[in-house]
PDB file of C-alpha atoms in Angstrom:
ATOM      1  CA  UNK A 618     -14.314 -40.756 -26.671  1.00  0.00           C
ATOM      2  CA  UNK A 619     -11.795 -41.877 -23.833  1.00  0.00           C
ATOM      3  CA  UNK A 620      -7.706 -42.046 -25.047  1.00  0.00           C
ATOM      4  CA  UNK A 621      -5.058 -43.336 -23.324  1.00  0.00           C
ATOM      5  CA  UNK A 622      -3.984 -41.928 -20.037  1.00  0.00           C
ATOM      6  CA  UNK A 623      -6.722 -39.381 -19.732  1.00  0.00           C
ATOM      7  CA  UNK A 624      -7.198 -40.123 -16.651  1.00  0.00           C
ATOM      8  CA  UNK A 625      -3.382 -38.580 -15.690  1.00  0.00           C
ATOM      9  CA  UNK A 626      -4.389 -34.837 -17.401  1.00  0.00           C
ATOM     10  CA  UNK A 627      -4.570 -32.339 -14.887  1.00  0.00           C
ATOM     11  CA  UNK A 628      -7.883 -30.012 -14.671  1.00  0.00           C
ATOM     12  CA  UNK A 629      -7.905 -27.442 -16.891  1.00  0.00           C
ATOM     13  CA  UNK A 630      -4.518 -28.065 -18.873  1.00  0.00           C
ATOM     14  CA  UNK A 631      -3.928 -27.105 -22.063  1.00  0.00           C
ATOM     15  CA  UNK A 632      -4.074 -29.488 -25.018  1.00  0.00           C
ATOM     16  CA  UNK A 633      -3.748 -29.807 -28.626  1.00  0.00           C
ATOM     17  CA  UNK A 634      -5.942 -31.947 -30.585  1.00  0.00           C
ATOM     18  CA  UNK A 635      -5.249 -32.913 -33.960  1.00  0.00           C
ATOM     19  CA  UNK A 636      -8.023 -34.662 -36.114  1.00  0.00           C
ATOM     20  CA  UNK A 637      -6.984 -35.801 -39.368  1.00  0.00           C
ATOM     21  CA  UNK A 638      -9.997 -38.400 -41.625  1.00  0.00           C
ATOM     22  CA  UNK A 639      -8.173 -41.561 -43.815  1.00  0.00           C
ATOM     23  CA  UNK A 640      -9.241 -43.844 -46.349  1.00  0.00           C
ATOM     24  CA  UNK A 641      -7.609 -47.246 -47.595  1.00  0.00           C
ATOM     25  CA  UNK A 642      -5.989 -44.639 -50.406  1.00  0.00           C
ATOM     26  CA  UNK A 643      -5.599 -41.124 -49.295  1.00  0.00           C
ATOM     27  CA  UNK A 644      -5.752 -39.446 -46.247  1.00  0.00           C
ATOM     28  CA  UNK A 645      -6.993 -35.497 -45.213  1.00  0.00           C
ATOM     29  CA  UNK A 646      -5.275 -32.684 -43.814  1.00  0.00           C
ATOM     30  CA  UNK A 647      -5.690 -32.819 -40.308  1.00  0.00           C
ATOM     31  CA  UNK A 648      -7.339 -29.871 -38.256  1.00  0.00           C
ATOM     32  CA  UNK A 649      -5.884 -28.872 -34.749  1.00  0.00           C
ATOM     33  CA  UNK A 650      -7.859 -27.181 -32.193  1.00  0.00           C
ATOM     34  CA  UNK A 651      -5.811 -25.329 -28.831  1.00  0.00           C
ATOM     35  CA  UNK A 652      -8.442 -26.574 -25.959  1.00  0.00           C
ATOM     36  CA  UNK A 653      -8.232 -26.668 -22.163  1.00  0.00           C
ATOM     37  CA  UNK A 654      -9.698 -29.854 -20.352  1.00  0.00           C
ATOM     38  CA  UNK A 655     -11.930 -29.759 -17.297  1.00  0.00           C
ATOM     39  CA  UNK A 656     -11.851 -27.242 -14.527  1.00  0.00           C
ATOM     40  CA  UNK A 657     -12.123 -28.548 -11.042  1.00  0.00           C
ATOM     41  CA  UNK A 658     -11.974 -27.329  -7.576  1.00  0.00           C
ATOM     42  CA  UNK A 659      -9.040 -24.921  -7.130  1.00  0.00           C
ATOM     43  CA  UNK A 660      -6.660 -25.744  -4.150  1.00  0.00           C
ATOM     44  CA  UNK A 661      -5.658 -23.305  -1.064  1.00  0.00           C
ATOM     45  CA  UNK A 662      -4.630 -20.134  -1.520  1.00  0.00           C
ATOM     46  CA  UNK A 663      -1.257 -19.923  -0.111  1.00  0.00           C
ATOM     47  CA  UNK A 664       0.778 -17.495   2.088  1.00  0.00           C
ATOM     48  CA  UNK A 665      -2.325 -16.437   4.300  1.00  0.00           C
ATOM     49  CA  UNK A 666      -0.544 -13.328   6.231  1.00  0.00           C
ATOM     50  CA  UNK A 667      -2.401 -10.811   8.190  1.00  0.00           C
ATOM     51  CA  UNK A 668      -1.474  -7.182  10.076  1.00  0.00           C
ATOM     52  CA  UNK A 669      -2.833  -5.268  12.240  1.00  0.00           C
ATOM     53  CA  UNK A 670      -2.985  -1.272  12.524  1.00  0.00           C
ATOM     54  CA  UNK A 671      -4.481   1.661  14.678  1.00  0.00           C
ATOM     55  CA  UNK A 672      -6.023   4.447  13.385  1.00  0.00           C
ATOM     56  CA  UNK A 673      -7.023   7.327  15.262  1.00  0.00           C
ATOM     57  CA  UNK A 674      -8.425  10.697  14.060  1.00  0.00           C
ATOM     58  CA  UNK A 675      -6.673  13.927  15.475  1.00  0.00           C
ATOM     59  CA  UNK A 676      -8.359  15.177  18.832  1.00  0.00           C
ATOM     60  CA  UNK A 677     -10.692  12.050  18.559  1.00  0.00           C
ATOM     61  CA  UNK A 678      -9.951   9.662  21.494  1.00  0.00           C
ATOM     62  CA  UNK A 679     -11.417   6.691  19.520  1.00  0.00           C
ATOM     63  CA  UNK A 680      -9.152   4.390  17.341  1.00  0.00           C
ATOM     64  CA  UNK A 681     -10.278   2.169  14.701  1.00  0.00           C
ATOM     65  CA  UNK A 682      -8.330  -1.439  15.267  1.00  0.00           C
ATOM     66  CA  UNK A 683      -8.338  -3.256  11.944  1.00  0.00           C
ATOM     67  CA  UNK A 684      -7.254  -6.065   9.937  1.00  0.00           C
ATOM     68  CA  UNK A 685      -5.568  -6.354   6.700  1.00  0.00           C
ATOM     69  CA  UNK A 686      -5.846 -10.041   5.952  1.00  0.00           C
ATOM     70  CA  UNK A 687      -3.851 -10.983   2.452  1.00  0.00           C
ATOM     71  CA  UNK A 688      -3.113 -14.303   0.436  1.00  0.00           C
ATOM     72  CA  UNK A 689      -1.791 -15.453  -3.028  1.00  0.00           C
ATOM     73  CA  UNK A 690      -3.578 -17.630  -5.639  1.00  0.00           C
ATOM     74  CA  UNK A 691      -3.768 -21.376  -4.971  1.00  0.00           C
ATOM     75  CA  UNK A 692      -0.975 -23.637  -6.415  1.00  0.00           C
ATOM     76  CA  UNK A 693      -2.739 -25.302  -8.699  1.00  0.00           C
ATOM     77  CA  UNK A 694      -6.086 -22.700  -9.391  1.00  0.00           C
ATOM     78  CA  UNK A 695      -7.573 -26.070 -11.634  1.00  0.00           C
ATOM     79  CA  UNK A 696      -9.388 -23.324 -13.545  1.00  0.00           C
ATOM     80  CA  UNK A 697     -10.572 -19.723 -13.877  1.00  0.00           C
ATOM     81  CA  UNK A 698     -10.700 -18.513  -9.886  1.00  0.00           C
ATOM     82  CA  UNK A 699     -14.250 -16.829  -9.730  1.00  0.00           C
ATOM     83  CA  UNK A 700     -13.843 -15.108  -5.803  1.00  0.00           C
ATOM     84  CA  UNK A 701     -12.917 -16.148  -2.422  1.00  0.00           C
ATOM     85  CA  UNK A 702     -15.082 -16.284   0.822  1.00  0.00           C
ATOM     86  CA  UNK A 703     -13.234 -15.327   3.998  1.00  0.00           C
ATOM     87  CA  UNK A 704     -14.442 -16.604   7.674  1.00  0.00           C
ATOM     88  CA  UNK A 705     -13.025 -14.843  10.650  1.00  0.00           C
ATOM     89  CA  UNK A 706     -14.022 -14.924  14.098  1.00  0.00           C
ATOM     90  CA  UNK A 707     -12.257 -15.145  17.965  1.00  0.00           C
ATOM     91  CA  UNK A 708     -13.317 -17.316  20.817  1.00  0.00           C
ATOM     92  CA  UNK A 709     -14.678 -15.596  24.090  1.00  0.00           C
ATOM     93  CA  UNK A 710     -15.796 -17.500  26.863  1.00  0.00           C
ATOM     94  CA  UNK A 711     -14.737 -21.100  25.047  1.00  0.00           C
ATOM     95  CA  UNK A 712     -17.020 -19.889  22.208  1.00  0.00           C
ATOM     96  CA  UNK A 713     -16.392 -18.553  18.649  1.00  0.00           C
ATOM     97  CA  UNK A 714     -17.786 -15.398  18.024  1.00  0.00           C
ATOM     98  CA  UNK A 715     -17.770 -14.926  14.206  1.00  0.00           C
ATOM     99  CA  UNK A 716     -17.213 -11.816  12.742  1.00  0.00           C
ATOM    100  CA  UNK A 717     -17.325 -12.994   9.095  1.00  0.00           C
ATOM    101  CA  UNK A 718     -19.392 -16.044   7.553  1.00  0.00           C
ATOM    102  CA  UNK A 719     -17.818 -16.938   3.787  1.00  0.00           C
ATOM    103  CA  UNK A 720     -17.585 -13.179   3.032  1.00  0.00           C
ATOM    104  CA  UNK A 721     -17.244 -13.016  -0.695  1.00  0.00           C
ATOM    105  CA  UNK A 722     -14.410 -11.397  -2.379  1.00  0.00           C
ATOM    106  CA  UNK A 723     -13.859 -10.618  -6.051  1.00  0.00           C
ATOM    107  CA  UNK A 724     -11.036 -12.510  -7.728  1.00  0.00           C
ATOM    108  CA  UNK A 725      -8.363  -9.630  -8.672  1.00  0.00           C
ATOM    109  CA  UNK A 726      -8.835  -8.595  -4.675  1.00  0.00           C
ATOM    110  CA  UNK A 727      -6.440 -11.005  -2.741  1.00  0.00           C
ATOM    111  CA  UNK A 728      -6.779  -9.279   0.952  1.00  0.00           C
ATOM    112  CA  UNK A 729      -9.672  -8.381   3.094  1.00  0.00           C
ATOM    113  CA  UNK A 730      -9.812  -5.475   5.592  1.00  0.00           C
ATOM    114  CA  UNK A 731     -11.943  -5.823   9.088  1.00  0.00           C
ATOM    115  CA  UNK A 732     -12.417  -2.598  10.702  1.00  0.00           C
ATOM    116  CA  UNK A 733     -13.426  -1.704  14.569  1.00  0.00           C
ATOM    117  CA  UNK A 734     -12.109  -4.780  16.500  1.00  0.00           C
ATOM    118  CA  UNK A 735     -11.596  -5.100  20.046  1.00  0.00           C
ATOM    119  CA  UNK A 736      -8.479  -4.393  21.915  1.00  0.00           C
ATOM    120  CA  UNK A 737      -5.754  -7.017  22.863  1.00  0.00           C
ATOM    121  CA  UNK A 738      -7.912  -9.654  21.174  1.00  0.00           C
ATOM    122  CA  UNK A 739      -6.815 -12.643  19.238  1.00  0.00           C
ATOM    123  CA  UNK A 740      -8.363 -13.034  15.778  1.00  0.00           C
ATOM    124  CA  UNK A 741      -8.543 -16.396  13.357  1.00  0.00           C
ATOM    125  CA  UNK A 742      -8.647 -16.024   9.694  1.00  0.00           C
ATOM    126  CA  UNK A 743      -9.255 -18.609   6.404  1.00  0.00           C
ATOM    127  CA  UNK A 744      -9.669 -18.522   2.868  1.00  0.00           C
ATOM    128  CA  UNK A 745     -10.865 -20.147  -0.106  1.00  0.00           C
ATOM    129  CA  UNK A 746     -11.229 -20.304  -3.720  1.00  0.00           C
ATOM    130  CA  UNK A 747     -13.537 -21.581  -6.103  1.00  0.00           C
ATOM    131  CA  UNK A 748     -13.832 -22.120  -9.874  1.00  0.00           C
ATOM    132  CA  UNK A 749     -17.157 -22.650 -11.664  1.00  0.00           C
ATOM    133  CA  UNK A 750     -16.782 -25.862 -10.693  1.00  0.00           C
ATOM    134  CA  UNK A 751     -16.814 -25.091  -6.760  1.00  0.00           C
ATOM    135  CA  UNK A 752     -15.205 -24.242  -3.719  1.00  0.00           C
ATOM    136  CA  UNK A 753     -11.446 -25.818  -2.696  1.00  0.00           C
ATOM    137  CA  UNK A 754     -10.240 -26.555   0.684  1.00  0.00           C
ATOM    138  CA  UNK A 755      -9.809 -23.684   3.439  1.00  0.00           C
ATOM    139  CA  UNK A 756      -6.654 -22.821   4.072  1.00  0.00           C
ATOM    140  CA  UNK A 757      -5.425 -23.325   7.654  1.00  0.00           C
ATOM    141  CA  UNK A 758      -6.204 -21.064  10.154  1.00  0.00           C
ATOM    142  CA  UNK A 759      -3.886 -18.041  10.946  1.00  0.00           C
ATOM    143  CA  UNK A 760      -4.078 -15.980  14.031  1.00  0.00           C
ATOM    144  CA  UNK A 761      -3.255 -12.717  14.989  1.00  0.00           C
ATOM    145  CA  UNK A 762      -3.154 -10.175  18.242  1.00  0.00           C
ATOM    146  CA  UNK A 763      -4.361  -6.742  18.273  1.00  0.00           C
ATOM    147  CA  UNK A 764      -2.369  -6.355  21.508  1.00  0.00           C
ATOM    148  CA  UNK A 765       0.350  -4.334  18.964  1.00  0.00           C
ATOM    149  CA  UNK A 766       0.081  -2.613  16.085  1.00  0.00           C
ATOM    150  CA  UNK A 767       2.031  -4.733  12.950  1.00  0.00           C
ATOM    151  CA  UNK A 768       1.226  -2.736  10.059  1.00  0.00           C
ATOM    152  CA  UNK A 769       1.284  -3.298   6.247  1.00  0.00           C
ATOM    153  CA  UNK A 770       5.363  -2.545   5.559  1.00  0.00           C
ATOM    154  CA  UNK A 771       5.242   0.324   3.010  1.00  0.00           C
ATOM    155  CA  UNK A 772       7.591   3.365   1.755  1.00  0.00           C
ATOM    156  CA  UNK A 773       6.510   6.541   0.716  1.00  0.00           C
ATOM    157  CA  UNK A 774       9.150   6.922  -2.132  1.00  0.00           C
ATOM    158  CA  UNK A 775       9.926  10.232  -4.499  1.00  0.00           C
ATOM    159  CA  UNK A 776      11.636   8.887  -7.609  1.00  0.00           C
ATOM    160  CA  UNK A 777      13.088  10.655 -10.591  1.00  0.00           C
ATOM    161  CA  UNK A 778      10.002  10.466 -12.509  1.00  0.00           C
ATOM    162  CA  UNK A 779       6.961  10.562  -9.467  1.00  0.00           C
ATOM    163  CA  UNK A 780       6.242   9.948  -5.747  1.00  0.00           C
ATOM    164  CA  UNK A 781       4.691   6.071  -5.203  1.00  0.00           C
ATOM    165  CA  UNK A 782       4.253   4.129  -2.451  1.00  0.00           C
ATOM    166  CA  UNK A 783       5.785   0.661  -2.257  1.00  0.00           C
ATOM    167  CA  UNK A 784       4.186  -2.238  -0.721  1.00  0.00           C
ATOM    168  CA  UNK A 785       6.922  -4.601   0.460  1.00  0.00           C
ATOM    169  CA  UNK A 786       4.874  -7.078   1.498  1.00  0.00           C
ATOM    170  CA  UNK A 787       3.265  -7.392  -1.850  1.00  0.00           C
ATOM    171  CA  UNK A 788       6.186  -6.264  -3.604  1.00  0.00           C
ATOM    172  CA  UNK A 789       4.079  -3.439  -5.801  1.00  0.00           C
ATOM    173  CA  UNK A 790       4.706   0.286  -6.566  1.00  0.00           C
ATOM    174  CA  UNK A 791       1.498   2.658  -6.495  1.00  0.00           C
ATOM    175  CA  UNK A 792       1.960   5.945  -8.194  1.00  0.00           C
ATOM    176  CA  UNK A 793       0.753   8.351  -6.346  1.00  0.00           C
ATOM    177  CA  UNK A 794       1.728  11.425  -8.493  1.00  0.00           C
ATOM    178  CA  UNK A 795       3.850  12.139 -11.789  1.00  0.00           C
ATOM    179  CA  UNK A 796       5.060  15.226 -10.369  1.00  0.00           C
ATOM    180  CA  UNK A 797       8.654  15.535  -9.848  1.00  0.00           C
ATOM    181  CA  UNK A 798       9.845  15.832  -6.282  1.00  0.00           C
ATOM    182  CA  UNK A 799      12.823  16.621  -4.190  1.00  0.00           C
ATOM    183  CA  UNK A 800      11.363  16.276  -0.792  1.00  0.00           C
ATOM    184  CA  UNK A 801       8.135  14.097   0.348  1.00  0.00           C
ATOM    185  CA  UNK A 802       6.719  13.405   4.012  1.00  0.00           C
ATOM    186  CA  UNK A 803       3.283  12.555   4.440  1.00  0.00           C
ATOM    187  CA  UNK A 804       1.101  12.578   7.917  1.00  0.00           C
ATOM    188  CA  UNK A 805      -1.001   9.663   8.436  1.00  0.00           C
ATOM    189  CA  UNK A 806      -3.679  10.979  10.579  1.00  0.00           C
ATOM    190  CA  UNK A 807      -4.935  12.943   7.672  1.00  0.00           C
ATOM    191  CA  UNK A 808      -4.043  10.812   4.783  1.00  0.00           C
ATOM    192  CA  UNK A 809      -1.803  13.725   3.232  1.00  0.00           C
ATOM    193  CA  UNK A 810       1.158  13.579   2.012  1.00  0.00           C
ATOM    194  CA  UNK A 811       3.496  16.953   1.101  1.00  0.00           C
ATOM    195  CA  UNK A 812       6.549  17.672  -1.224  1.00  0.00           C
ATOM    196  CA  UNK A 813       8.927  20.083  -2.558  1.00  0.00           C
ATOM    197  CA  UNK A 814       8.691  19.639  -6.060  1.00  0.00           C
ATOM    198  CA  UNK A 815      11.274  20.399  -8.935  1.00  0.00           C
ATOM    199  CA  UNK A 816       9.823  24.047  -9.813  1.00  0.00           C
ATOM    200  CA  UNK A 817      10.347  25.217  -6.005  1.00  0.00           C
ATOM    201  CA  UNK A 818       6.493  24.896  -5.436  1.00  0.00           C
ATOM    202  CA  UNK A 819       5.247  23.138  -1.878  1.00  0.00           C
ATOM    203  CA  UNK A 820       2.276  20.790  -2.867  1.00  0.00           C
ATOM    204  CA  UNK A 821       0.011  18.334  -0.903  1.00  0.00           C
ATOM    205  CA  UNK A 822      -2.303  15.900  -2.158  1.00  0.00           C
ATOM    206  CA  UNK A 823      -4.160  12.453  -0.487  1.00  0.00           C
ATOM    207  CA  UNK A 824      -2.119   9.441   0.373  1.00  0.00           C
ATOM    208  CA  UNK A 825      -3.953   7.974  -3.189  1.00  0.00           C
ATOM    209  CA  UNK A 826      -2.024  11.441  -5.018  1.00  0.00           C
ATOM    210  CA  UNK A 827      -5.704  13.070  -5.742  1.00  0.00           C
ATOM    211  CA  UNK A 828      -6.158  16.831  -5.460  1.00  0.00           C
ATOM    212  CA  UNK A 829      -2.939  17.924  -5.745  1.00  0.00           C
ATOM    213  CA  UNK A 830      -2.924  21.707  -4.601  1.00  0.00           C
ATOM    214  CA  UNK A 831      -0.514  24.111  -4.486  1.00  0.00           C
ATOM    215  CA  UNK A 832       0.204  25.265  -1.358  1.00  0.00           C
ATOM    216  CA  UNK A 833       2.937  28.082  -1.871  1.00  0.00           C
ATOM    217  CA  UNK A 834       5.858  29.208  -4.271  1.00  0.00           C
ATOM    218  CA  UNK A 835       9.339  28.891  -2.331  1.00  0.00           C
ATOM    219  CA  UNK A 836      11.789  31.403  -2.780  1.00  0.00           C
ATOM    220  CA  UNK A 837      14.856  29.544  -3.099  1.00  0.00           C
ATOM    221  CA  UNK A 838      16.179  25.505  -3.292  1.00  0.00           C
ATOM    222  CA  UNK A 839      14.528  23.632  -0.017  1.00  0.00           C
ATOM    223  CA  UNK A 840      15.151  20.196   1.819  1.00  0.00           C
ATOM    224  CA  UNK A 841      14.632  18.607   4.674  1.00  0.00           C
ATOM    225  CA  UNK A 842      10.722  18.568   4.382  1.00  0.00           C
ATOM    226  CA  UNK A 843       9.269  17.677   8.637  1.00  0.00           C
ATOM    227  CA  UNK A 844       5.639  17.398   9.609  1.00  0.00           C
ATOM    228  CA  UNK A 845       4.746  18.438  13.548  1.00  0.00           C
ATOM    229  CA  UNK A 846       1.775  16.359  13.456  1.00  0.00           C
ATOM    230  CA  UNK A 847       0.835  17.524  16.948  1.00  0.00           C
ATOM    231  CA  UNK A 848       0.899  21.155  16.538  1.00  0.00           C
ATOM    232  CA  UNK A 849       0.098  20.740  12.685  1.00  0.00           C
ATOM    233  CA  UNK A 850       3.138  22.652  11.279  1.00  0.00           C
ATOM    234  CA  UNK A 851       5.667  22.085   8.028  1.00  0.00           C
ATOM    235  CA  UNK A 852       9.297  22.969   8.845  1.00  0.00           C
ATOM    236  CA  UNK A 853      11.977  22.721   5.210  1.00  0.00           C
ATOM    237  CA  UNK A 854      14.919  24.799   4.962  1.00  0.00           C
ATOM    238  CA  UNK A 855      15.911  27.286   2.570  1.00  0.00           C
ATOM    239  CA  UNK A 856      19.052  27.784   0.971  1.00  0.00           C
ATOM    240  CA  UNK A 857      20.544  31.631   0.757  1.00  0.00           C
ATOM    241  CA  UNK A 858      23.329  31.642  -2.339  1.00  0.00           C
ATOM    242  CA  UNK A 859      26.499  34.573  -2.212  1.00  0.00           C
ATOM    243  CA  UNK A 860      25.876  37.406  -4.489  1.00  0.00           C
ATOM    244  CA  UNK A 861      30.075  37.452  -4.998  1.00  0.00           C
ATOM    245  CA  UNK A 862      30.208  33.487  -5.569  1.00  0.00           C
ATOM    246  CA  UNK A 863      26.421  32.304  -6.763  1.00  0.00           C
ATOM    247  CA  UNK A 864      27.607  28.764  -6.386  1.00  0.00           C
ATOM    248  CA  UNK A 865      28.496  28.843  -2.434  1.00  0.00           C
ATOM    249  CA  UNK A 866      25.477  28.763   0.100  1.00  0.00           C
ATOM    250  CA  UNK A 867      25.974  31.665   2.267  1.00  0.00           C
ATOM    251  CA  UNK A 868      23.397  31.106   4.800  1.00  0.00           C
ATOM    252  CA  UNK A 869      19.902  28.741   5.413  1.00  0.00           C
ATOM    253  CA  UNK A 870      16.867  29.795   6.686  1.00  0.00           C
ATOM    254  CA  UNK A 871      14.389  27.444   8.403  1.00  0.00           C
ATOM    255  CA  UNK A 872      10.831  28.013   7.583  1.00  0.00           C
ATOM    256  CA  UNK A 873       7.456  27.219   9.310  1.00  0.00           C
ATOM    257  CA  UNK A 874       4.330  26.674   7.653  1.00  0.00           C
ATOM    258  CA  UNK A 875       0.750  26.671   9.796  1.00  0.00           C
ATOM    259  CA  UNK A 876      -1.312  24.026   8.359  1.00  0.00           C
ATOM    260  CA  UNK A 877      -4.468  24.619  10.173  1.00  0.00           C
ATOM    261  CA  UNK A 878      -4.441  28.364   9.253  1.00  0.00           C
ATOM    262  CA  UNK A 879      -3.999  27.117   5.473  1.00  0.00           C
ATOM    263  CA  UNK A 880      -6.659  24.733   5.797  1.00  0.00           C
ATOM    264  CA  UNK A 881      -8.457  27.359   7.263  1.00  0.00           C
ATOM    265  CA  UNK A 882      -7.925  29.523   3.857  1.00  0.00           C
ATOM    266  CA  UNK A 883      -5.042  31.997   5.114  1.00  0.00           C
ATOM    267  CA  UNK A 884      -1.320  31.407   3.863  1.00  0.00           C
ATOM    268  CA  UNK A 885       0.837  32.101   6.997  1.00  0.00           C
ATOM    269  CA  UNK A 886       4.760  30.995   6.942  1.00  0.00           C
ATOM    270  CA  UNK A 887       7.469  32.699   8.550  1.00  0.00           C
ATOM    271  CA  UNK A 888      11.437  32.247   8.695  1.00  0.00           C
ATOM    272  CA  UNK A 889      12.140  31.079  12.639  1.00  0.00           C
ATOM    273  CA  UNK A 890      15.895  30.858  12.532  1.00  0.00           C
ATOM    274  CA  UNK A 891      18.640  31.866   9.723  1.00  0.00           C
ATOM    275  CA  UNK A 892      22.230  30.562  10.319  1.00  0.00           C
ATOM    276  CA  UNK A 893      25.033  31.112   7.956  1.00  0.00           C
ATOM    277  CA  UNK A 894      26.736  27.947   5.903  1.00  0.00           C
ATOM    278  CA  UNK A 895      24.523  24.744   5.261  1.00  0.00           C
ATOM    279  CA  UNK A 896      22.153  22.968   7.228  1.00  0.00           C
ATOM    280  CA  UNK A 897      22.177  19.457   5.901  1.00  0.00           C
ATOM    281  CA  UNK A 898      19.335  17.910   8.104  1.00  0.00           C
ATOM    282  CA  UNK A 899      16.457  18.864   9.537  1.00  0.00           C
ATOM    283  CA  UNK A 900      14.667  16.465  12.174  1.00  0.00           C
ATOM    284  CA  UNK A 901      11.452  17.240  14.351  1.00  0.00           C
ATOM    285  CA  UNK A 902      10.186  15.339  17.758  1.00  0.00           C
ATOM    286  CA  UNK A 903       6.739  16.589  17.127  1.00  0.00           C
ATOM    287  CA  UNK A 904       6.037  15.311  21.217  1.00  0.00           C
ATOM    288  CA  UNK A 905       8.332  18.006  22.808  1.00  0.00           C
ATOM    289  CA  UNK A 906       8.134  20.490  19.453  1.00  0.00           C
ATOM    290  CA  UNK A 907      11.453  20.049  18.924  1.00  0.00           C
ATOM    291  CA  UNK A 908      13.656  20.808  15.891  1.00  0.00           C
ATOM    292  CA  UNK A 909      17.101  19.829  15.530  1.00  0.00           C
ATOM    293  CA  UNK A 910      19.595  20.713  12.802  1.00  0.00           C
ATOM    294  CA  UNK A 911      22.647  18.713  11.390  1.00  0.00           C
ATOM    295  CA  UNK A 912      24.791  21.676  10.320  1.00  0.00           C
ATOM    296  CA  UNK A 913      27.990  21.828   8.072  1.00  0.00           C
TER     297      UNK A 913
END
């Protein structure tokens, strides 16, 4: 039964409906029922984005180019969003070359990764949504080089409480790991990440925080945990307190951890330099195996 200005309700809006029966003498207690009208075709998404980032495998000359191609939920979703379907493609020769036809993608997931694209090549992206109802409009198409590398904007970040990663762009915290540390670096090419936790232990797990291991027990404080990615070595300095004053650093040590020997099965770290007093910093330039020190 059509009411007045029905017509003006947007799709699926919440309503109240209150029913009540009458007679010439007396009159019922009305019933009320919490309802949603219609759904409809959901509009764009908005803020289609996209990045682009290399990865390459150590002592593999072949690097993966890929995608990460995000959005938000439409404006106005106009109902319960069911997926998305994704076209991408690039134009060679005056033609399109699609790469991906209305690619389906669950409704929590609001990005898509391509992988294995072709160098200095520009690709077009679009989304939509659709209810039960159907599919909404495409969203305008958004292009992107993979001339340079623009990757996701992250930060690998060791809290009071755990290590997470935080996804600026999305503006969302992952935690990695509920372990407590004092120092965290992480190397890329292998998906690890390392850290100095509170109970002087030096730990590695995956970039997602699974299998956490152990690596070693330190024998004092540490800080200033550095990764040589290209001869696969940790660096961290130790901290040496005075037997006369146990509150006043007498000397640091700099230690050096081989990673491919560990991964190998064998534990082999050694102290490469000792100087008396602090060292504040440590920094490495893994392309000339350098490591410099920021002393006080």
């Amino acid at each position: 039964m059509p009411y007045n200005n029905s017509d003006q309700i947007l799709p699926y809006s919440v309503l109240e409906v209150t029913v009540k029966a009458f007679t010439y003498w007396e009159t019922a207690h009305h019933s009320r029922k919490i309802l949603r009208s219609p759904q409809s075709e959901p509009t764009q998404p908005t803020s289609p984005r996209a990045f682009v980032e290399f990865y390459k495998k150590a002592l593999n000359k072949d690097v993966d180019i890929f995608v990460i191609f995000r959005w938000d939920q439409p404006q106005f979703t106009n109902g319960i969003i069911q997926g998305y379907t994704v076209q991408c493609w690039y134009i060679e020769n005056r033609r399109e070359i699609t790469i991906c036809d209305d690619f389906g993608i669950p409704a929590t997931v609001l990005e898509f990764t391509v992988h294995n694209l072709r160098p200095n090549t520009t690709y077009f992206f679009k989304v939509r949504a659709h209810t039960k109802i159907g599919a909404g409009l495409y969203t305008d198409p958004i292009s992107i080089s993979t001339a340079f590398e623009n990757p996701v904007p992250e930060l690998l970040v060791a809290t009071a409480d755990a290590v997470r990663i935080s996804d600026l762009d999305k503006e969302i915290n992952y935690t990695l790991t509920r372990h407590i540390a004092t120092e965290v670096n992480y190397l890329t090419t292998e998906n690890k990440i390392y850290w100095i936790s509170e109970m002087r232990e030096l730990v590695t797990s995956g970039m997602n925080g699974a299998d956490a291991t152990k690596i070693l027990a330190l024998n004092n404080t540490a800080h200033s945990l550095c990764i040589d990615w290209v001869a696969r070595n940790l660096y961290w300095v130790e901290h040496e307190y005075s037997k006369d004053e146990p509150w006043k650093i007498s000397s640091s040590y700099i230690m050096r951890l081989d990673l491919t020997l560990w991964y190998a099965g064998t534990v082999k770290y050694d102290n490469i330099l000792r100087r008396g007093g602090r060292i504040l910093i440590l920094d490495m330039l893994p392309s000339l195996g350098y490591v410099k020190t920021y002393n006080y």
